[in-house]
CSV table of C-alpha atoms and ligand atoms in Angstrom, one decimal:
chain,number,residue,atom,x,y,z
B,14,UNK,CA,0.0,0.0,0.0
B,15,UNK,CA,1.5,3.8,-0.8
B,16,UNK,CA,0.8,6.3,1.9
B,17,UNK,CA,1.3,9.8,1.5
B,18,UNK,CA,-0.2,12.1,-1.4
B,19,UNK,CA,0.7,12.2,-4.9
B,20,UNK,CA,0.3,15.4,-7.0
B,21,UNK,CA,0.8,15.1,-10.8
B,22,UNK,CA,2.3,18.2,-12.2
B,23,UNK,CA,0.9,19.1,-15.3
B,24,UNK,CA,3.1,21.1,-17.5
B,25,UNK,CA,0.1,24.2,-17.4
B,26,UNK,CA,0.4,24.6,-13.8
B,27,UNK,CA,3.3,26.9,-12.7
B,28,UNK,CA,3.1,27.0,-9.5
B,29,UNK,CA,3.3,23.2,-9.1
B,30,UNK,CA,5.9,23.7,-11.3
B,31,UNK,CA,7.8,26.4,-9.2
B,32,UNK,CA,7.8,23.9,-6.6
B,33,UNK,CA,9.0,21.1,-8.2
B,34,UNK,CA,12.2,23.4,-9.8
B,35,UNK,CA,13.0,24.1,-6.0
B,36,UNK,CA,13.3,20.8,-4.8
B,37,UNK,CA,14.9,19.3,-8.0
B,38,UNK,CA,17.4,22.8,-7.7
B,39,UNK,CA,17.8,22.3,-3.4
B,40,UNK,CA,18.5,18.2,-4.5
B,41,UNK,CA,20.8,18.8,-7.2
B,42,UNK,CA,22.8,21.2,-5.2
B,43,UNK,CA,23.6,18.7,-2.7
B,44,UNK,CA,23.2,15.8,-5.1
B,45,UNK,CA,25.4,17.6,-8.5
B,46,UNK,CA,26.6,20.4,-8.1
B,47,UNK,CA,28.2,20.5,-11.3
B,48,UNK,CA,25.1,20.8,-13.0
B,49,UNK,CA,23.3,24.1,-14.1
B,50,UNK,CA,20.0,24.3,-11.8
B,51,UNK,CA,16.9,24.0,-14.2
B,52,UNK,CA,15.0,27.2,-14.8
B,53,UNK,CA,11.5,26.6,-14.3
B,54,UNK,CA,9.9,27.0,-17.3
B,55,UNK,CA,12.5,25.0,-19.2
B,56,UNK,CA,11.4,22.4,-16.7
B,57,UNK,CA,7.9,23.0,-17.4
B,58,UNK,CA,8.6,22.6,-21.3
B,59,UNK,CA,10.6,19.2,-20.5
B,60,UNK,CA,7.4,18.3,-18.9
B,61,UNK,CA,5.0,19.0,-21.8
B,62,UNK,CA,8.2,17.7,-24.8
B,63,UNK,CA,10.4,15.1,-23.3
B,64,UNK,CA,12.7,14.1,-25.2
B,65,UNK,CA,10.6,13.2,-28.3
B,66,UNK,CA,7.2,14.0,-27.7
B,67,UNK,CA,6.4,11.3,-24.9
B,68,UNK,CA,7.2,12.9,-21.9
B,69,UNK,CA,7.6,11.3,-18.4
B,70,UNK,CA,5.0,11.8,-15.4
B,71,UNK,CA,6.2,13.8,-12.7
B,72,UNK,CA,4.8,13.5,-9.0
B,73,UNK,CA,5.3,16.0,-6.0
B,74,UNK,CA,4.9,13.8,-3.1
B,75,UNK,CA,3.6,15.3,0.4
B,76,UNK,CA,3.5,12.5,3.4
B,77,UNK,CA,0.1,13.8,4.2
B,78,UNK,CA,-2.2,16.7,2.8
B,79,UNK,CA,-1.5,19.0,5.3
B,80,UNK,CA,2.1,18.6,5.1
B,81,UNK,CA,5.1,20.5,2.7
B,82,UNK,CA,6.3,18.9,-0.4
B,83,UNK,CA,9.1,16.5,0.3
B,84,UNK,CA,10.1,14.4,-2.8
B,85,UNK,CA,9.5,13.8,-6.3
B,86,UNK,CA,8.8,11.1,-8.5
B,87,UNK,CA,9.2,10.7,-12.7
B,88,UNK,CA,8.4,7.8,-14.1
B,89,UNK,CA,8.3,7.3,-18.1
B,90,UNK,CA,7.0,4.1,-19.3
B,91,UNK,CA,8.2,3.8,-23.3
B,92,UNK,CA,5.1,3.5,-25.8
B,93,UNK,CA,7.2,3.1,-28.9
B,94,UNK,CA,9.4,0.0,-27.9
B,95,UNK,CA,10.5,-1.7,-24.3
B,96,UNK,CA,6.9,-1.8,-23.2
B,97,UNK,CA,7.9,-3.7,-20.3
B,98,UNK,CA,10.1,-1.1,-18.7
B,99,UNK,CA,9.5,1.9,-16.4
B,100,UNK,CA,12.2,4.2,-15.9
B,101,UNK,CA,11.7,5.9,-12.9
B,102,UNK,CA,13.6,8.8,-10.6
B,103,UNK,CA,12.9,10.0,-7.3
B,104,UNK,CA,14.3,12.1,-5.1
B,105,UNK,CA,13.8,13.1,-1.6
B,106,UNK,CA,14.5,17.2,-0.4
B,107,UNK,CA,18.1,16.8,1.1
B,108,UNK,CA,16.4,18.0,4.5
B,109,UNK,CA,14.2,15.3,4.8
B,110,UNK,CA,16.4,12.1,3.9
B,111,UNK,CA,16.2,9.0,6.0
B,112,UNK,CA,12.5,9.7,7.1
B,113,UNK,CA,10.8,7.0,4.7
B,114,UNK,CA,9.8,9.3,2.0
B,115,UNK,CA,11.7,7.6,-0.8
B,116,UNK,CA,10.2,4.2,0.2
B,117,UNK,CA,7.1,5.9,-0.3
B,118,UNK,CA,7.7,7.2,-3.8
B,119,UNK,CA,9.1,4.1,-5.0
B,120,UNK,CA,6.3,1.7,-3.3
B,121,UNK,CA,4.0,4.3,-5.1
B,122,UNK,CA,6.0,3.9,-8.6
B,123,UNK,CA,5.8,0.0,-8.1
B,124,UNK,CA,2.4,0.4,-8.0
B,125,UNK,CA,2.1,2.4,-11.2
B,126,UNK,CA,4.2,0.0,-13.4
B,127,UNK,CA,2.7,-2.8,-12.3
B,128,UNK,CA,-1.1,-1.3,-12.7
B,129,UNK,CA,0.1,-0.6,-16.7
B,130,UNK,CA,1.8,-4.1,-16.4
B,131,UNK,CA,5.8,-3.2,-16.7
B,132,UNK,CA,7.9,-5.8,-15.5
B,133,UNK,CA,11.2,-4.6,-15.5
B,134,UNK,CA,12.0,-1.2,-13.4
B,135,UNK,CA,15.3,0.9,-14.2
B,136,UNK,CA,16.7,3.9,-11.2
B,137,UNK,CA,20.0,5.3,-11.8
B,138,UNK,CA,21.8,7.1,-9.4
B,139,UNK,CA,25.6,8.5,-8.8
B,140,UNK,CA,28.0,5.6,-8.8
B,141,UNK,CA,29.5,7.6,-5.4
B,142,UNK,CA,26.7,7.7,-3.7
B,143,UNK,CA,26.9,5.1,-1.3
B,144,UNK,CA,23.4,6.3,0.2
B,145,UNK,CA,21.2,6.2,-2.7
B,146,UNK,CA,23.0,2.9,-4.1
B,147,UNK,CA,21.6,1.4,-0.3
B,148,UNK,CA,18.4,2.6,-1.2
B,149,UNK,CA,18.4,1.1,-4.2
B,150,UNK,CA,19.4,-2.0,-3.1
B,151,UNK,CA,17.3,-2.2,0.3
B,152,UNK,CA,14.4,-1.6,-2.2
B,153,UNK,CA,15.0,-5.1,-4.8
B,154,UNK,CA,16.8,-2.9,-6.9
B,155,UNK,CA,20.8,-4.5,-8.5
B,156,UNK,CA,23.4,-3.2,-10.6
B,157,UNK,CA,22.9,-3.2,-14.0
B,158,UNK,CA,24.9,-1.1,-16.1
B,159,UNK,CA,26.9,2.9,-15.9
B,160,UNK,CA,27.1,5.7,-17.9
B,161,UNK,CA,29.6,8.3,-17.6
B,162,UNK,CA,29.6,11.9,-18.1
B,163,UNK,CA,32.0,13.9,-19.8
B,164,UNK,CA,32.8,17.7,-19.9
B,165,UNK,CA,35.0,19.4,-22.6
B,166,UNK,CA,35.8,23.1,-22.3
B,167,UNK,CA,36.1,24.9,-25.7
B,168,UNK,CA,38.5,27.8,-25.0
B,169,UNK,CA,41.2,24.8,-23.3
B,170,UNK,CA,40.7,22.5,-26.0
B,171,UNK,CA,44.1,21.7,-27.8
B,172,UNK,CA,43.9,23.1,-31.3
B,173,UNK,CA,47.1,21.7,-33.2
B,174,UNK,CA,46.3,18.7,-31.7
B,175,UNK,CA,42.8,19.0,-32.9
B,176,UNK,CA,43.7,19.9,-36.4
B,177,UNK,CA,46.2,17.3,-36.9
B,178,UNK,CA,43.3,14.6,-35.4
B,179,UNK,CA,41.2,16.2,-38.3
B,180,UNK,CA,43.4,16.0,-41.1
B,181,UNK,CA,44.2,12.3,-40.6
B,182,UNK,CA,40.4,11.6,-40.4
B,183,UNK,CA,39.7,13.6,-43.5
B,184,UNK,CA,42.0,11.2,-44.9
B,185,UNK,CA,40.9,8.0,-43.6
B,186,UNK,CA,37.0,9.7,-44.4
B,187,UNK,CA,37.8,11.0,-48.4
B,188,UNK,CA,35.0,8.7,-49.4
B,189,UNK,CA,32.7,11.0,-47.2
B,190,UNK,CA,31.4,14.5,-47.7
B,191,UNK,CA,29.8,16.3,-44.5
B,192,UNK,CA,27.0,18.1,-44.4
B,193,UNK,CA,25.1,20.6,-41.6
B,194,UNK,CA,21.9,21.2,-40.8
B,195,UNK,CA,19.8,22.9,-38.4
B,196,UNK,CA,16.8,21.7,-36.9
B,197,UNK,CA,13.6,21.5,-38.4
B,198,UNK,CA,14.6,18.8,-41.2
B,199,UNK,CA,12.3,18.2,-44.0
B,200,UNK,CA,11.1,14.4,-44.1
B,201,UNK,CA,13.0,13.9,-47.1
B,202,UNK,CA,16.0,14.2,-45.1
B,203,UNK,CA,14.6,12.3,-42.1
B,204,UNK,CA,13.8,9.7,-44.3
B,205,UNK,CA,17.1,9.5,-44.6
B,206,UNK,CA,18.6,9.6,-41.3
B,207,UNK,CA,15.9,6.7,-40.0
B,208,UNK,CA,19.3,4.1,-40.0
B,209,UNK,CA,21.9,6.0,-39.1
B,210,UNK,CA,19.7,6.8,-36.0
B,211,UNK,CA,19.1,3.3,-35.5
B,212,UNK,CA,23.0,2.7,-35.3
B,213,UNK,CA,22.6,4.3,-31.4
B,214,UNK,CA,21.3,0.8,-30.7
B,215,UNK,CA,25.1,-0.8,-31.1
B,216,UNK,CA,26.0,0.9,-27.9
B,217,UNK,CA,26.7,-1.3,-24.9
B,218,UNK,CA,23.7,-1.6,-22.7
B,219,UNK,CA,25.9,-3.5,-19.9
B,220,UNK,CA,23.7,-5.9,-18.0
B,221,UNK,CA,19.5,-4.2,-18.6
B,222,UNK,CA,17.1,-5.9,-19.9
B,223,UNK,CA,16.3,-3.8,-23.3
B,224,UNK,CA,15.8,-4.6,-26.6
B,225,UNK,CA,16.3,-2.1,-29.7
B,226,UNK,CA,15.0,0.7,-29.6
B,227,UNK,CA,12.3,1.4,-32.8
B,228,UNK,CA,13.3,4.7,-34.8
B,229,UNK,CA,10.9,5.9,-37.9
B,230,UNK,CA,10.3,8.9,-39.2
B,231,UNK,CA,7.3,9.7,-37.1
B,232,UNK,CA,9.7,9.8,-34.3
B,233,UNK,CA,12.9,11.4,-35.9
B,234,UNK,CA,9.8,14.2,-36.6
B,235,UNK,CA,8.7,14.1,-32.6
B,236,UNK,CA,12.5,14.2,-31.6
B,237,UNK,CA,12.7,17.9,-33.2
B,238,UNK,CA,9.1,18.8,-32.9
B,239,UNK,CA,10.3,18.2,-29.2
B,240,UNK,CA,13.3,19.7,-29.0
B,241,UNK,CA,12.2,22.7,-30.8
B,242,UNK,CA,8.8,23.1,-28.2
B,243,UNK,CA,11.6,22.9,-25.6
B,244,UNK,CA,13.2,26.2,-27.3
B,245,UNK,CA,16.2,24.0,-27.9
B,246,UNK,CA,18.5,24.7,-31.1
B,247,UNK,CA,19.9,21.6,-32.8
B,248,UNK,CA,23.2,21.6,-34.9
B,249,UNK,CA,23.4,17.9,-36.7
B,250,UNK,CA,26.6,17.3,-39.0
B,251,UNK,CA,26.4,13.9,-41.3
B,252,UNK,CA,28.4,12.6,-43.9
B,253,UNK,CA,27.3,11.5,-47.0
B,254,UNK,CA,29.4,8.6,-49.1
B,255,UNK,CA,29.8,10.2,-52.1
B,256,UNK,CA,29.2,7.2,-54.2
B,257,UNK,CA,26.0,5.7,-53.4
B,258,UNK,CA,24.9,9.1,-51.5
B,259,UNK,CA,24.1,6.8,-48.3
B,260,UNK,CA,24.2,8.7,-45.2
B,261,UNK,CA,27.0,6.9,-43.3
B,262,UNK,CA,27.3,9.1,-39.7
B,263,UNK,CA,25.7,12.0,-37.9
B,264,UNK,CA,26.1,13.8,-34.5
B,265,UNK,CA,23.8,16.7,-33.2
B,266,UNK,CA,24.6,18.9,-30.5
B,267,UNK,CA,21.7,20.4,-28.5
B,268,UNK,CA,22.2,24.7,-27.0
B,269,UNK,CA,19.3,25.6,-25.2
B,270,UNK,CA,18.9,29.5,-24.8
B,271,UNK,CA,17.8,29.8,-21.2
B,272,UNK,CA,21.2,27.9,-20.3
B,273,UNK,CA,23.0,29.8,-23.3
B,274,UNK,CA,26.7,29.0,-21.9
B,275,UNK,CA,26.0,25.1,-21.6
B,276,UNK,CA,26.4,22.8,-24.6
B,277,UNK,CA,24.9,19.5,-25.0
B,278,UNK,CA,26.4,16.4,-26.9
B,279,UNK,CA,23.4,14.4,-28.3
B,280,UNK,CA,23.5,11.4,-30.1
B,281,UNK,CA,26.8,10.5,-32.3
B,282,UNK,CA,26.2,7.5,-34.5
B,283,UNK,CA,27.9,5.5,-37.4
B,284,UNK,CA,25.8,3.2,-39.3
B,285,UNK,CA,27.9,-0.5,-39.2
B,286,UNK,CA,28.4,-0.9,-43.2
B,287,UNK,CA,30.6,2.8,-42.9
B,288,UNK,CA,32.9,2.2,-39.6
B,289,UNK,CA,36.6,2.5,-40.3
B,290,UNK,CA,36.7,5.7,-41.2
B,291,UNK,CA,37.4,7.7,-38.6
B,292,UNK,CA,33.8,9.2,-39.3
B,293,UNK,CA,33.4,9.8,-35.5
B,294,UNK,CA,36.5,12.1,-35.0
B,295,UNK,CA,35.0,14.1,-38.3
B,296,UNK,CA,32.4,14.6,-37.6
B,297,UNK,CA,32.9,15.6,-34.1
B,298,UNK,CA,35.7,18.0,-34.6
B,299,UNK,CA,33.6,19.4,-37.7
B,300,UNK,CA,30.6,19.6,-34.9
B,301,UNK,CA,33.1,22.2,-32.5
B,302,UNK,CA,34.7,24.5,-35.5
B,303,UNK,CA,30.8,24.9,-36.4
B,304,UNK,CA,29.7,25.4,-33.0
B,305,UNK,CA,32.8,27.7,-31.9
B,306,UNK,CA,31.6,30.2,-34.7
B,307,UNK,CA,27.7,29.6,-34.3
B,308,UNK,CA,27.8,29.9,-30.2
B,309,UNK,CA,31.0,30.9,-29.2
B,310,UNK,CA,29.4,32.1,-26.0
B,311,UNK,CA,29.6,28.2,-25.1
B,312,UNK,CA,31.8,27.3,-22.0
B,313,UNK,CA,31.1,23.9,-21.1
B,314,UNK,CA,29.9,21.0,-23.6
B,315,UNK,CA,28.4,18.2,-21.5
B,316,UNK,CA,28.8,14.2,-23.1
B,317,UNK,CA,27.2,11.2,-22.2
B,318,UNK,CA,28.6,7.4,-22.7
B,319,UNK,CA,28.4,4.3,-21.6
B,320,UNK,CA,31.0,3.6,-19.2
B,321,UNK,CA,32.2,0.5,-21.8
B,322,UNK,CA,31.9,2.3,-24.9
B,323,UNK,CA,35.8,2.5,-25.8
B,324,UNK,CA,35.5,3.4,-28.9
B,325,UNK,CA,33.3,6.6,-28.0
B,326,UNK,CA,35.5,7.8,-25.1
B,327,UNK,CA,39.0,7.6,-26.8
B,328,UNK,CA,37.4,9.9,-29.4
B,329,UNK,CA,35.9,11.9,-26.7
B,330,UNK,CA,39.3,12.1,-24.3
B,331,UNK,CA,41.2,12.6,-27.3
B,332,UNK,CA,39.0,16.2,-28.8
B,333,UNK,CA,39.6,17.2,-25.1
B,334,UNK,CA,36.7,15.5,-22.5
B,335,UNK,CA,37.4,14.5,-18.9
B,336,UNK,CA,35.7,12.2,-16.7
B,337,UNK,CA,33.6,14.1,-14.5
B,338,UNK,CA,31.1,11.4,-12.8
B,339,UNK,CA,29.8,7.8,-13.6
B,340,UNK,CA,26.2,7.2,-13.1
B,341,UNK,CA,25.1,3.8,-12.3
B,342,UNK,CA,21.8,2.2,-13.8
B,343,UNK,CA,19.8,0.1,-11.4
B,344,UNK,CA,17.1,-2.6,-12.1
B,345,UNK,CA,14.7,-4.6,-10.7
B,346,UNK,CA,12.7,-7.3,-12.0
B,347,UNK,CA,8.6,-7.3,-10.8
Z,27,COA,C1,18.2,8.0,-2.5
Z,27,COA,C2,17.1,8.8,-1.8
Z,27,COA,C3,15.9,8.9,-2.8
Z,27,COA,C4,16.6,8.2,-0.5
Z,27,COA,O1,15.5,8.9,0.0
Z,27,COA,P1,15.1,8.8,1.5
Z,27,COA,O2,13.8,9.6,1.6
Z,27,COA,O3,16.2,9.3,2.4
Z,27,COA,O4,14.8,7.3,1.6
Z,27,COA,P2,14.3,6.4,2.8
Z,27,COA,O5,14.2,7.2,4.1
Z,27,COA,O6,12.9,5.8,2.4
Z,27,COA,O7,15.4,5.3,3.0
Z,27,COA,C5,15.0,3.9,2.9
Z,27,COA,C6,16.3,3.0,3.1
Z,27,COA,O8,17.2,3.2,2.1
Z,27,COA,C7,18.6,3.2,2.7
Z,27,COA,N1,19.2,4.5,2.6
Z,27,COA,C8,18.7,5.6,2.2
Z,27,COA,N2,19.6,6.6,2.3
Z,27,COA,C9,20.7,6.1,2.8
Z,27,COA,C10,22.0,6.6,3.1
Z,27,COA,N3,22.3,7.9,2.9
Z,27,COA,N4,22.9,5.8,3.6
Z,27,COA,C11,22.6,4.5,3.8
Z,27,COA,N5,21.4,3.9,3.5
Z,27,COA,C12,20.5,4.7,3.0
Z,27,COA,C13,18.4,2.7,4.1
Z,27,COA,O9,18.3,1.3,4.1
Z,27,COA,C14,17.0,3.4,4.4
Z,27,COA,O10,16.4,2.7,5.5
Z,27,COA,P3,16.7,3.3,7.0
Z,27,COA,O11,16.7,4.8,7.0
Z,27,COA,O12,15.6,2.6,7.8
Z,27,COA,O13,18.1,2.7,7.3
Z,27,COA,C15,17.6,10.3,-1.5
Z,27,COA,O14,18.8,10.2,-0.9
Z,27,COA,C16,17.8,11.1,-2.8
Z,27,COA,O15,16.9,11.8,-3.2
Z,27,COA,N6,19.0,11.0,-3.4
Z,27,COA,C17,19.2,11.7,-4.7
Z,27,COA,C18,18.4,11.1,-5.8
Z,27,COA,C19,18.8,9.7,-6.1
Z,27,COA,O16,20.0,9.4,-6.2
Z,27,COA,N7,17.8,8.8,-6.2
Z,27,COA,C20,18.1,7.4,-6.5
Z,27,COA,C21,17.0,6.6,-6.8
Z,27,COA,S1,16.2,7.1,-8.4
């Protein structure tokens, strides 16, 4: 049984939203402080968008209905593909920790998936946070997989280095011509990007339960329908192989104006039948010349990997990213 109250936040409602930006902002200032805090009405556009038009649920949790907001819960259950998971977060104001709340908002989230029947449950947290990794675990919850996060700052990137990485890939890559584009794309051109998009799906996935993820061109359309309803700007390079015009390898970064000084890596993706080339390294270090000039105001480009994804990082440490956390992926089987 869940005790406590459960308010859904609806993306309409600002003060709920307020609310919820101050206890995701008083958390994540404890939690990561090297994040940005969240303006609220970004938040409240993440909570109408998502990431591609299917946005997660968001709870503010009260232990009874007299009583102030303690916690939050998200949960997103996929509709497109994985329609037996339920990714789920939640997070208890650092001034009320230890007092049963999170118990609460995760008996309530086992609830939820099971009443829409999901079966497998996903929670990530730090992977240096001993205390949320025992709440995890004291809740049925094991290790599954880790991601880690990367930062590269522009104006201390190494740029003879940098050319000289480029000119070896141009070589490797002289099959290839790049192209760039801002979002929205015409379908034509999503049409065209469907497999290379698809490609995300040879990353490592460690030990979840997950199988491929379905791209089309509905959802390439809801990606940027989404991203653009979130005010965000998207830069995608891809190359082209000049002989039979197949898209072989893209990348987009993500700047979003309310956090103007904050880059965001977004998918980077070579389709199977065009690796060798050194298409990643292209297309990245084409990705920061473009970028320097379209946002030099940029002073901190954020990068997610999996923690196993070689390949990825020694591009990543090599254009000038450093570790800065590892996040740990927890599941548990209902
Ligand atoms: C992890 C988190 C949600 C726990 O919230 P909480 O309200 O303190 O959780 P509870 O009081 O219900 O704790 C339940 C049990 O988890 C374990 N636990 C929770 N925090 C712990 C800590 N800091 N150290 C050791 N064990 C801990 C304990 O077994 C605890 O039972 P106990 O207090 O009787 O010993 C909270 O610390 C948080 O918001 N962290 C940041 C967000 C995050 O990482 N969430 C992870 C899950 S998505």
């Amino acid at each position: 049984m869940t005790s406590g109250l459960f308010q859904r936040v609806s993306p309409g409602d600002a003060d709920a939203i307020a609310q919820l930006a101050e206890l995701i902002n008083a958390a994540g200032a404890v939690d990561d402080p090297d994040s940005p805090p969240i303006p609220a009405d970004l938040l409240g556009r993440q909570l109408e968008f998502g990431w591609d038009l299917e946005p997660s649920e968001r709870f503010l949790y009260r232990p009874s209905a007299d009583a102030a907001v303690v916690g939050t819960l998200s949960v997103h259950a996929p509709q497109r593909d994985n329609l037996q998971l339920m990714d789920i977060g939640v997070t208890t104001h650092p001034d009320h920790r230890r007092a049963g709340h999170g118990t609460a908002m995760m008996s309530e989230a086992i609830r939820r998936a099971q009443e829409i029947g999901r079966t497998i449950l996903w929670a990530g947290c730090a992977h240096d946070d001993e205390g949320a990794a025992a709440f995890l675990t004291a809740n049925g919850f094991g290790y599954a997989s880790h991601e880690a996060r990367r930062y590269q700052w522009p104006d201390r990137v190494d740029h003879d280095q940098l050319d000289e990485l480029y000119r070896t890939a141009e070589q490797a890559a002289s099959d290839y011509e790049l192209i760039r584009t801002t979002a929205p794309s015409d379908d034509e051109l999503l049409t065209e990007l469907i497999e290379v998009t698809a490609a995300i799906n040879d990353a490592p996935m460690g030990e979840l339960d997950f199988e491929d993820e379905k791209f089309d061109l509905q959802r390439l359309k809801d990606f940027e329908a989404a991203a653009l309803g979130k005010g965000e700007k998207l830069y995608r390079t891809f190359a082209r192989h000049r002989d039979t015009g197949k898209v072989g390898g893209h990348t987009i970064m993500m700047v979003q104006p309310s956090l103007p000084t904050y880059g965001n890596q977004y998918d980077t993706a070579v389709h199977r039948d065009h690796r060798g080339h050194r298409l990643g390294m292209l297309l990245k270090i084409d990705m920061m010349r473009w970028l320097a000039k379209a946002e030099p105001q940029i002073e901190r480009i954020e990068t997610w990997n999996h923690a196993d994804n070689d390949y990825m990082i020694s591009v990543n440490e090599k254009i000038g990213y450093r570790l800065n956390r590892i996040y740990d992926t927890y599941q548990r089987k209902l």
